[in-house]
DNA sequence: GGTGCCATGTAACGCGTTACATGATTAT
DNA sequence: ATAATCATGTAACGCGTTACATGGCACC
C-alpha cells in the first residue's frame, strides 16, 4: 500500500519510468540500506495501477539506450493520492513481535525469558549506536530530511529500551501469573449483550 | 512469520487444534481488537507447517461436536521455535509510512504539509488517550502482561508525538532544500570504488 | 426457528521477496 | 572482454485479507 501510493506521489511530481521511480523512491525513503524496493515490485505495481486506471503509459522514449516506458498520473490517480495524503496514518500496528516472543517464551518454557530480554537489549543498543553514528556523519544542512528520519528511529529505539528495563523489573510477577486460557469460556452462551 | 512461529510456540505448550490456536493467539497478543488473526490464516499456516514437517496431525477428536484436528510439534518444529526465540528481534523496519507521506506531500505539492502534521498529531493523541484509558481499566494484578503491552504502545506514541513537534519546527528548512534527485547521477560510470 | 458459537476449510487477490531472464550502453 | 549501469520484465512462493461455504450444537 505504501509503495503503491509513493509511486502515485512521485508521478504527481512528474511522469517517470519504472527504473527512475525505484531510484527516486529509495532516495526519499532514506537510501537502499533502509528501504530496498525490488524491481519486480515496481513493475508489478505499475501494471496494477494501469489496470486500475490510476496511471497511464504516456510514451515510450528511446534516446540512445534501452526503451523507457513513461507513466503519468490520471485524474483518478491524483484523487487517490490526495485521499491517501489527507488520511491520518494509523500508528503502524501494535502487532509487536518482541512482546509476543516474550509471551511465547513464557508459555512454552523453551527458553529463558531473561536471556531473551538481554539479547533484545543488545540488539537495540547496537542499532541505536549505528543510527547515532550515521546521524553524526550526515550533514543537516544538505540532508535534513534524513536526519529527521534518523531522529525518529532513534527516539523509538530509546523508548523500546526503556520499556525493556521496565519489563525486566516486572518479569517475576508475570511468571507467577496464570496466562489467559480462552478455552475456559463457557460454550454456546451468547455474550454480546453483556459488553 | 510471526504467526507461524507463534503457532509453534503454542503447540510447544501443548497439542491443539486450529480454532483453539486462534483463540490462544489472540489472548496472548492482547485481544482481538489488537491483533485479529483470521481463520483462513491459521488453517493455511497449519497446512504449510505440516507440509514442512514442523508439525504433525496427531489425532482427530470428536466428543459431542464437530471434529477437531489436533496438531503437535515435531522435533524439527521444536528446533525451529528455539531458533526463532533465540534470535534477536530486528526493530520492525524503519519503513516509516508517515515520514514517507510527509516527503511525498513536499515533492508532489498535492497537500499542505502542516495540515498533514496536524492530522497526524490528532491521530496519535487520540490513540494515546484510548490506550491510556484502556490501561487504567486493566487490573495489573490479573493482566499484567496486557498492561506491559499497553505501556509499550503508549511509550512509542509519546516518542512519535515528540518527533512531530520537532519536525514541525524544522519544516520550513526542509521545504527550502532541494530534494534528492538520483537521476542526476552520471551514466555508465562505476561508483563502487569511491564509497 | 433464529442466533451465535464451535470448527473446518477453499478461492481469489494484494503485497512483497527471490530467482531467473533478456538486452543495450559505457567505462576500463 | 568484462564489469557496471540502465531498463524491462516473468514465475513461483509466503504472508495476509476478504469472501464464500459447510455443518453440528446449544440456547431462547
Coordinates of C-alpha atoms (C1' of nucleotides) in Angstrom, one line a residue:
Chain A
X1 CA 0.0 0.0 0.0
X2 CA 2.8 2.4 0.9
X3 CA 4.8 1.7 -2.2
X4 CA 1.7 1.9 -4.4
X5 CA 0.9 5.4 -3.1
X6 CA 4.5 6.5 -3.2
X7 CA 4.5 5.7 -6.9
X8 CA 1.5 7.9 -7.3
X9 CA 3.2 10.7 -5.4
X10 CA 6.3 10.6 -7.5
X11 CA 4.3 10.6 -10.7
X12 CA 2.4 13.6 -9.5
X13 CA 5.7 15.4 -9.3
X14 CA 6.4 14.5 -12.9
X15 CA 5.9 11.5 -15.3
X16 CA 8.6 8.8 -14.9
X17 CA 9.5 5.3 -15.9
X18 CA 9.9 2.3 -13.6
X19 CA 13.7 2.4 -13.1
X20 CA 13.6 6.1 -12.3
X21 CA 10.7 5.6 -9.8
X22 CA 12.7 3.0 -8.0
X23 CA 15.7 5.3 -7.6
X24 CA 13.5 8.2 -6.6
X25 CA 11.7 6.2 -4.0
X26 CA 14.8 5.0 -2.3
X27 CA 16.3 8.5 -2.3
X28 CA 13.1 9.7 -0.5
X29 CA 12.8 6.8 1.9
X30 CA 16.3 7.1 3.2
X31 CA 18.6 5.1 0.9
X32 CA 18.7 1.5 -0.2
X33 CA 20.2 0.3 3.1
X34 CA 17.0 1.5 4.8
X35 CA 14.2 0.6 2.3
X36 CA 15.1 -1.5 -0.6
X37 CA 12.3 -1.8 -3.2
X38 CA 12.9 -4.6 -5.7
X39 CA 12.4 -4.0 -9.4
X40 CA 9.8 -6.8 -9.6
X41 CA 7.6 -4.8 -7.1
X42 CA 7.9 -1.6 -9.0
X43 CA 6.9 -3.1 -12.4
X44 CA 4.0 -5.2 -11.0
X45 CA 2.8 -2.2 -9.1
X46 CA 2.8 -0.1 -12.2
X47 CA 0.9 -2.9 -14.1
X48 CA -1.8 -3.0 -11.4
X49 CA -2.1 0.8 -11.3
X50 CA -2.5 1.0 -15.0
X51 CA -5.1 -1.8 -14.9
X52 CA -7.0 0.2 -12.2
X53 CA -6.9 3.4 -14.3
X54 CA -4.8 5.5 -11.8
X55 CA -1.9 5.7 -14.2
X56 CA -1.4 5.6 -18.0
X57 CA 1.5 4.7 -20.1
X58 CA 2.3 8.1 -21.7
X59 CA 5.0 7.3 -24.1
X60 CA 8.0 5.1 -24.8
X61 CA 11.2 7.0 -25.1
X62 CA 14.4 5.7 -26.6
X63 CA 17.3 8.1 -26.7
X64 CA 20.5 6.2 -27.0
X65 CA 19.7 3.3 -24.7
X66 CA 17.0 0.9 -23.7
X67 CA 13.4 1.9 -24.1
X68 CA 11.7 3.7 -21.3
X69 CA 8.0 3.2 -20.7
X70 CA 7.0 6.5 -19.2
X71 CA 3.9 6.6 -16.9
X72 CA 1.8 9.6 -15.9
X73 CA -1.0 10.1 -13.3
X74 CA -4.6 10.2 -14.4
X75 CA -7.2 12.4 -12.7
X76 CA -8.3 9.3 -10.7
X77 CA -4.7 8.7 -9.7
X78 CA -4.4 12.3 -8.5
X79 CA -7.6 11.8 -6.4
X80 CA -6.4 8.6 -4.9
X81 CA -3.1 10.2 -3.9
X82 CA -4.9 13.1 -2.3
X83 CA -7.1 10.8 -0.3
X84 CA -4.1 8.9 0.9
X85 CA -2.2 12.0 1.9
X86 CA -5.3 13.5 3.7
X87 CA -6.0 10.4 5.7
X88 CA -4.3 10.0 9.1
X89 CA -1.7 7.4 9.2
X90 CA -2.6 4.7 11.8
X91 CA 0.3 4.1 14.2
X92 CA 1.7 1.0 12.4
X93 CA 0.1 -1.9 14.2
X94 CA 1.0 -2.6 17.8
X95 CA 1.4 -6.1 16.4
X96 CA 4.6 -6.2 18.5
X97 CA 6.8 -9.1 17.6
X98 CA 9.1 -9.0 20.6
X99 CA 6.3 -8.8 23.1
X100 CA 4.8 -11.9 21.5
X101 CA 8.1 -13.6 21.5
X102 CA 8.5 -13.0 25.2
X103 CA 5.0 -14.3 26.0
X104 CA 5.6 -17.4 23.9
X105 CA 8.9 -18.0 25.8
X106 CA 6.9 -17.9 29.0
X107 CA 4.2 -20.2 27.9
X108 CA 6.3 -22.7 26.0
X109 CA 9.2 -22.7 28.5
X110 CA 11.5 -23.3 25.6
X111 CA 14.0 -20.6 26.5
X112 CA 15.0 -18.4 29.5
X113 CA 13.0 -15.1 29.3
X114 CA 15.8 -13.1 30.9
X115 CA 18.1 -14.2 28.2
X116 CA 15.5 -13.0 25.7
X117 CA 15.4 -9.6 27.3
X118 CA 19.2 -9.3 27.3
X119 CA 19.6 -10.4 23.7
X120 CA 17.0 -7.8 22.7
X121 CA 18.7 -5.1 24.7
X122 CA 21.9 -5.8 22.9
X123 CA 20.2 -5.7 19.5
X124 CA 18.5 -2.3 20.3
X125 CA 21.7 -0.8 21.7
X126 CA 23.7 -1.8 18.7
X127 CA 21.0 -0.4 16.4
X128 CA 20.8 2.8 18.3
X129 CA 24.6 3.1 18.2
X130 CA 24.6 2.6 14.4
X131 CA 21.8 5.1 13.9
X132 CA 23.6 7.7 16.1
X133 CA 26.8 7.3 14.1
X134 CA 25.0 7.6 10.8
X135 CA 23.3 10.8 12.1
X136 CA 26.6 12.3 13.1
X137 CA 28.0 11.6 9.7
X138 CA 25.0 13.3 8.0
X139 CA 25.1 17.0 7.2
X140 CA 21.9 18.5 8.5
X141 CA 22.2 21.4 6.0
X142 CA 22.2 19.2 2.9
X143 CA 20.2 16.2 4.2
X144 CA 17.9 17.5 6.9
X145 CA 15.1 15.1 5.9
X146 CA 17.4 12.1 6.5
X147 CA 18.5 13.5 9.9
X148 CA 14.8 13.8 10.9
X149 CA 14.2 10.2 9.9
X150 CA 17.2 9.0 11.9
X151 CA 15.9 11.0 14.8
X152 CA 12.6 9.3 14.7
X153 CA 14.2 5.8 14.6
X154 CA 16.5 6.8 17.5
X155 CA 13.6 8.1 19.6
X156 CA 11.7 4.9 19.1
X157 CA 14.7 2.7 20.0
X158 CA 15.2 4.7 23.2
X159 CA 11.5 4.2 24.1
X160 CA 11.8 0.5 23.4
X161 CA 15.0 0.3 25.6
X162 CA 13.2 2.0 28.5
X163 CA 10.4 -0.5 28.1
X164 CA 12.8 -3.4 28.2
X165 CA 14.1 -2.2 31.6
X166 CA 10.7 -1.7 32.9
X167 CA 9.6 -5.1 31.8
X168 CA 12.6 -6.9 33.2
X169 CA 11.8 -5.4 36.6
X170 CA 8.3 -6.9 36.4
X171 CA 9.2 -10.3 34.9
X172 CA 8.9 -12.3 38.0
X173 CA 5.4 -11.0 38.6
X174 CA 4.4 -12.1 35.1
X175 CA 5.8 -15.6 35.6
X176 CA 3.7 -16.1 38.7
X177 CA 0.6 -15.2 36.8
X178 CA -1.6 -17.8 35.1
X179 CA -1.7 -16.9 31.4
X180 CA -5.0 -16.3 29.8
X181 CA -6.8 -19.5 28.8
X182 CA -9.5 -18.6 26.3
X183 CA -10.9 -22.2 26.0
X184 CA -12.2 -21.9 29.6
X185 CA -15.0 -19.7 28.2
X186 CA -18.5 -21.3 28.5
X187 CA -19.9 -22.7 25.3
X188 CA -23.0 -21.7 23.4
X189 CA -23.8 -18.8 25.6
X190 CA -24.2 -15.5 23.8
X191 CA -22.1 -12.7 25.2
X192 CA -22.8 -9.8 23.0
X193 CA -25.4 -8.2 25.4
X194 CA -23.0 -8.1 28.3
X195 CA -20.4 -5.7 26.8
Chain B
X1 CA 6.5 -15.2 10.0
X2 CA 5.3 -14.1 13.5
X3 CA 2.0 -16.0 13.3
X4 CA 3.8 -19.1 12.0
X5 CA 6.2 -19.1 15.0
X6 CA 3.5 -18.2 17.4
X7 CA 1.7 -21.4 16.3
X8 CA 4.8 -23.4 17.0
X9 CA 5.1 -21.8 20.5
X10 CA 1.5 -22.6 21.4
X11 CA 1.9 -26.2 20.2
X12 CA 5.0 -26.5 22.3
X13 CA 2.9 -25.7 25.3
X14 CA 0.5 -28.5 24.4
X15 CA -1.1 -30.0 21.2
X16 CA -4.0 -28.0 19.9
X17 CA -6.4 -27.7 17.0
X18 CA -6.9 -24.7 14.7
X19 CA -9.7 -23.0 16.4
X20 CA -8.1 -23.3 19.8
X21 CA -4.8 -21.9 18.4
X22 CA -6.6 -18.8 17.1
X23 CA -8.2 -18.1 20.5
X24 CA -5.0 -18.7 22.3
X25 CA -3.0 -16.5 20.0
X26 CA -5.4 -13.6 20.4
X27 CA -5.4 -14.0 24.1
X28 CA -1.6 -13.7 24.2
X29 CA -1.4 -10.9 21.6
X30 CA -3.7 -8.6 23.5
X31 CA -7.2 -9.4 22.4
X32 CA -8.9 -9.4 19.0
X33 CA -9.2 -5.6 18.9
X34 CA -5.5 -5.5 18.8
X35 CA -4.4 -8.4 16.6
X36 CA -7.1 -10.2 14.8
X37 CA -5.9 -13.4 13.1
X38 CA -8.3 -14.8 10.5
X39 CA -9.3 -18.4 10.5
X40 CA -8.1 -18.7 6.9
X41 CA -4.6 -17.8 8.0
X42 CA -4.5 -20.3 10.9
X43 CA -5.5 -23.2 8.7
X44 CA -3.3 -22.4 5.8
X45 CA -0.4 -21.9 8.2
X46 CA -1.0 -25.3 9.8
X47 CA -1.1 -26.9 6.3
X48 CA 2.3 -25.4 5.4
X49 CA 3.8 -26.3 8.7
X50 CA 2.7 -29.9 8.3
X51 CA 4.0 -29.9 4.7
X52 CA 7.4 -28.7 6.0
X53 CA 7.5 -31.3 8.8
X54 CA 7.4 -28.9 11.7
X55 CA 4.1 -30.1 12.9
X56 CA 2.0 -33.4 12.6
X57 CA -1.6 -34.1 12.8
X58 CA -1.8 -36.1 16.0
X59 CA -5.4 -37.2 16.1
X60 CA -8.9 -36.2 15.2
X61 CA -11.1 -35.9 18.3
X62 CA -14.9 -35.8 18.2
X63 CA -16.6 -35.5 21.6
X64 CA -20.1 -34.3 21.2
X65 CA -19.5 -31.7 18.5
X66 CA -17.5 -31.1 15.3
X67 CA -14.3 -32.9 14.7
X68 CA -11.1 -31.3 15.9
X69 CA -7.9 -32.0 14.0
X70 CA -5.2 -31.8 16.7
X71 CA -1.7 -30.9 15.8
X72 CA 1.6 -31.4 17.7
X73 CA 5.2 -30.2 17.3
X74 CA 7.8 -32.4 15.8
X75 CA 11.5 -32.4 16.8
X76 CA 12.1 -30.2 13.8
X77 CA 9.4 -27.8 14.9
X78 CA 10.8 -27.6 18.4
X79 CA 14.2 -26.7 16.9
X80 CA 12.7 -24.1 14.6
X81 CA 10.9 -22.5 17.6
X82 CA 14.0 -22.4 19.7
X83 CA 16.0 -20.7 16.8
X84 CA 13.3 -18.1 16.5
X85 CA 13.2 -17.4 20.2
X86 CA 17.0 -17.2 20.5
X87 CA 17.4 -14.8 17.6
X88 CA 17.3 -11.1 18.3
X89 CA 14.1 -9.4 17.0
X90 CA 15.1 -6.7 14.5
X91 CA 13.4 -3.3 15.4
X92 CA 10.5 -3.7 13.0
X93 CA 11.5 -1.8 9.9
X94 CA 12.1 1.9 9.9
X95 CA 10.0 1.7 6.8
X96 CA 8.1 4.6 8.3
X97 CA 4.9 5.3 6.5
X98 CA 4.2 8.8 7.9
X99 CA 7.7 10.1 7.2
X100 CA 7.3 9.0 3.6
X101 CA 3.9 10.5 3.3
X102 CA 5.3 13.8 4.5
X103 CA 8.1 13.7 2.0
X104 CA 5.7 12.9 -0.8
X105 CA 3.5 15.8 0.2
X106 CA 6.5 18.0 -0.1
X107 CA 7.6 16.7 -3.5
X108 CA 4.2 16.4 -5.1
X109 CA 2.8 19.6 -3.6
X110 CA -0.6 17.9 -3.5
X111 CA -1.4 18.9 0.1
X112 CA -0.3 21.3 2.8
X113 CA 2.4 19.6 4.9
X114 CA 1.4 21.5 8.0
X115 CA -2.1 20.0 7.7
X116 CA -0.5 16.6 7.4
X117 CA 1.4 17.1 10.7
X118 CA -1.7 18.4 12.5
X119 CA -3.8 15.5 11.3
X120 CA -1.2 13.0 12.4
X121 CA -0.9 14.7 15.8
X122 CA -4.6 14.3 16.3
X123 CA -4.5 10.7 15.3
X124 CA -1.6 9.9 17.7
X125 CA -3.2 11.9 20.6
X126 CA -6.5 10.1 20.2
X127 CA -4.7 6.8 20.1
X128 CA -2.7 7.6 23.2
X129 CA -5.8 8.7 25.0
X130 CA -7.6 5.4 24.1
X131 CA -4.5 3.4 25.2
X132 CA -4.2 5.2 28.5
X133 CA -7.9 4.7 29.3
X134 CA -7.6 1.0 28.5
X135 CA -4.6 0.7 30.7
X136 CA -6.5 2.4 33.5
X137 CA -9.3 -0.1 33.2
X138 CA -7.0 -3.1 33.2
X139 CA -6.1 -4.7 36.5
X140 CA -2.3 -5.0 36.8
X141 CA -2.7 -7.9 39.2
X142 CA -4.7 -10.1 36.9
X143 CA -3.5 -8.9 33.5
X144 CA 0.0 -7.6 34.0
X145 CA 1.1 -8.7 30.6
X146 CA -1.5 -6.6 28.9
X147 CA -0.6 -3.6 30.9
X148 CA 3.0 -4.0 29.8
X149 CA 1.9 -4.2 26.2
X150 CA -0.2 -1.0 26.6
X151 CA 2.8 0.7 28.2
X152 CA 5.0 -0.1 25.2
X153 CA 2.5 1.2 22.8
X154 CA 2.0 4.4 24.9
X155 CA 5.7 5.0 25.1
X156 CA 6.1 4.7 21.3
X157 CA 3.2 7.1 20.7
X158 CA 4.8 9.6 23.1
X159 CA 8.0 9.3 21.2
X160 CA 6.3 9.8 17.9
X161 CA 4.4 12.9 19.2
X162 CA 7.7 14.5 20.4
X163 CA 9.1 13.8 16.9
X164 CA 6.1 15.5 15.3
X165 CA 6.8 18.7 17.3
X166 CA 10.5 18.6 16.5
X167 CA 9.8 18.1 12.8
X168 CA 7.2 20.8 12.6
X169 CA 9.7 23.2 13.9
X170 CA 12.1 22.3 11.1
X171 CA 9.6 22.1 8.3
X172 CA 10.4 25.4 6.7
X173 CA 14.0 24.4 6.4
X174 CA 13.1 21.1 4.7
X175 CA 11.0 23.0 2.2
X176 CA 13.8 25.2 1.2
X177 CA 16.0 22.2 0.5
X178 CA 16.2 20.6 -2.9
X179 CA 15.1 17.0 -2.6
X180 CA 17.5 14.3 -3.7
X181 CA 17.4 13.7 -7.4
X182 CA 19.1 10.4 -8.1
X183 CA 18.8 10.5 -11.9
X184 CA 21.4 13.3 -11.9
X185 CA 24.0 10.6 -11.4
X186 CA 26.3 10.1 -14.4
X187 CA 25.5 7.1 -16.5
X188 CA 27.6 4.1 -17.1
X189 CA 30.4 5.1 -14.7
X190 CA 31.1 2.6 -12.0
X191 CA 31.0 4.1 -8.5
X192 CA 31.8 1.2 -6.2
X193 CA 35.4 2.1 -5.6
X194 CA 34.5 5.5 -4.3
X195 CA 32.5 4.5 -1.2
Chain C
dG1 C1' -36.8 -21.5 14.2
dG2 C1' -33.2 -18.0 14.6
dT3 C1' -28.9 -16.5 16.5
dG4 C1' -24.4 -17.5 18.0
dC5 C1' -20.8 -20.3 19.0
dC6 C1' -17.6 -24.3 17.6
dA7 C1' -14.9 -26.0 13.8
dT8 C1' -13.3 -26.7 9.4
dG9 C1' -11.8 -25.3 5.1
dT10 C1' -11.3 -23.1 -0.3
dA11 C1' -10.6 -19.4 -3.8
dA12 C1' -9.0 -15.2 -5.2
dC13 C1' -6.4 -11.3 -4.6
dG14 C1' -2.7 -7.7 -2.9
dC15 C1' 1.8 -7.0 -1.2
dG16 C1' 6.5 -8.4 -1.0
dT17 C1' 10.6 -11.4 -1.9
dT18 C1' 13.8 -14.4 -4.5
dA19 C1' 15.3 -16.2 -8.6
dC20 C1' 15.6 -16.1 -13.3
dA21 C1' 15.9 -13.9 -18.0
dT22 C1' 17.0 -10.5 -21.6
dG23 C1' 19.3 -6.9 -23.9
dA24 C1' 21.5 -2.2 -24.6
dT25 C1' 25.2 1.1 -23.5
dT26 C1' 29.6 2.7 -21.4
dA27 C1' 34.0 2.8 -18.9
dT28 C1' 38.4 0.3 -18.1
Chain D
dA1 C1' 36.5 -8.8 -22.8
dT2 C1' 34.2 -7.8 -18.7
dA3 C1' 32.1 -5.3 -15.4
dA4 C1' 28.7 -2.0 -14.2
dT5 C1' 24.8 0.6 -15.0
dC6 C1' 20.3 1.3 -17.4
dA7 C1' 15.9 -0.8 -18.2
dT8 C1' 12.4 -4.2 -18.6
dG9 C1' 10.0 -8.0 -17.2
dT10 C1' 8.1 -13.3 -15.7
dA11 C1' 7.4 -17.2 -12.3
dA12 C1' 6.9 -19.0 -8.0
dC13 C1' 6.2 -18.6 -3.4
dG14 C1' 5.0 -16.8 1.6
dC15 C1' 2.1 -13.9 4.3
dG16 C1' -2.2 -11.8 5.0
dT17 C1' -7.1 -10.4 3.8
dT18 C1' -11.9 -10.8 2.2
dA19 C1' -15.4 -13.5 0.8
dC20 C1' -17.6 -17.7 0.5
dA21 C1' -19.2 -22.4 2.1
dT22 C1' -20.4 -26.2 5.2
dG23 C1' -22.2 -28.4 9.2
dG24 C1' -23.2 -29.5 14.3
dC25 C1' -24.6 -28.0 18.7
dA26 C1' -26.9 -25.0 22.3
dC27 C1' -29.8 -21.5 24.0
dC28 C1' -34.1 -18.9 24.0

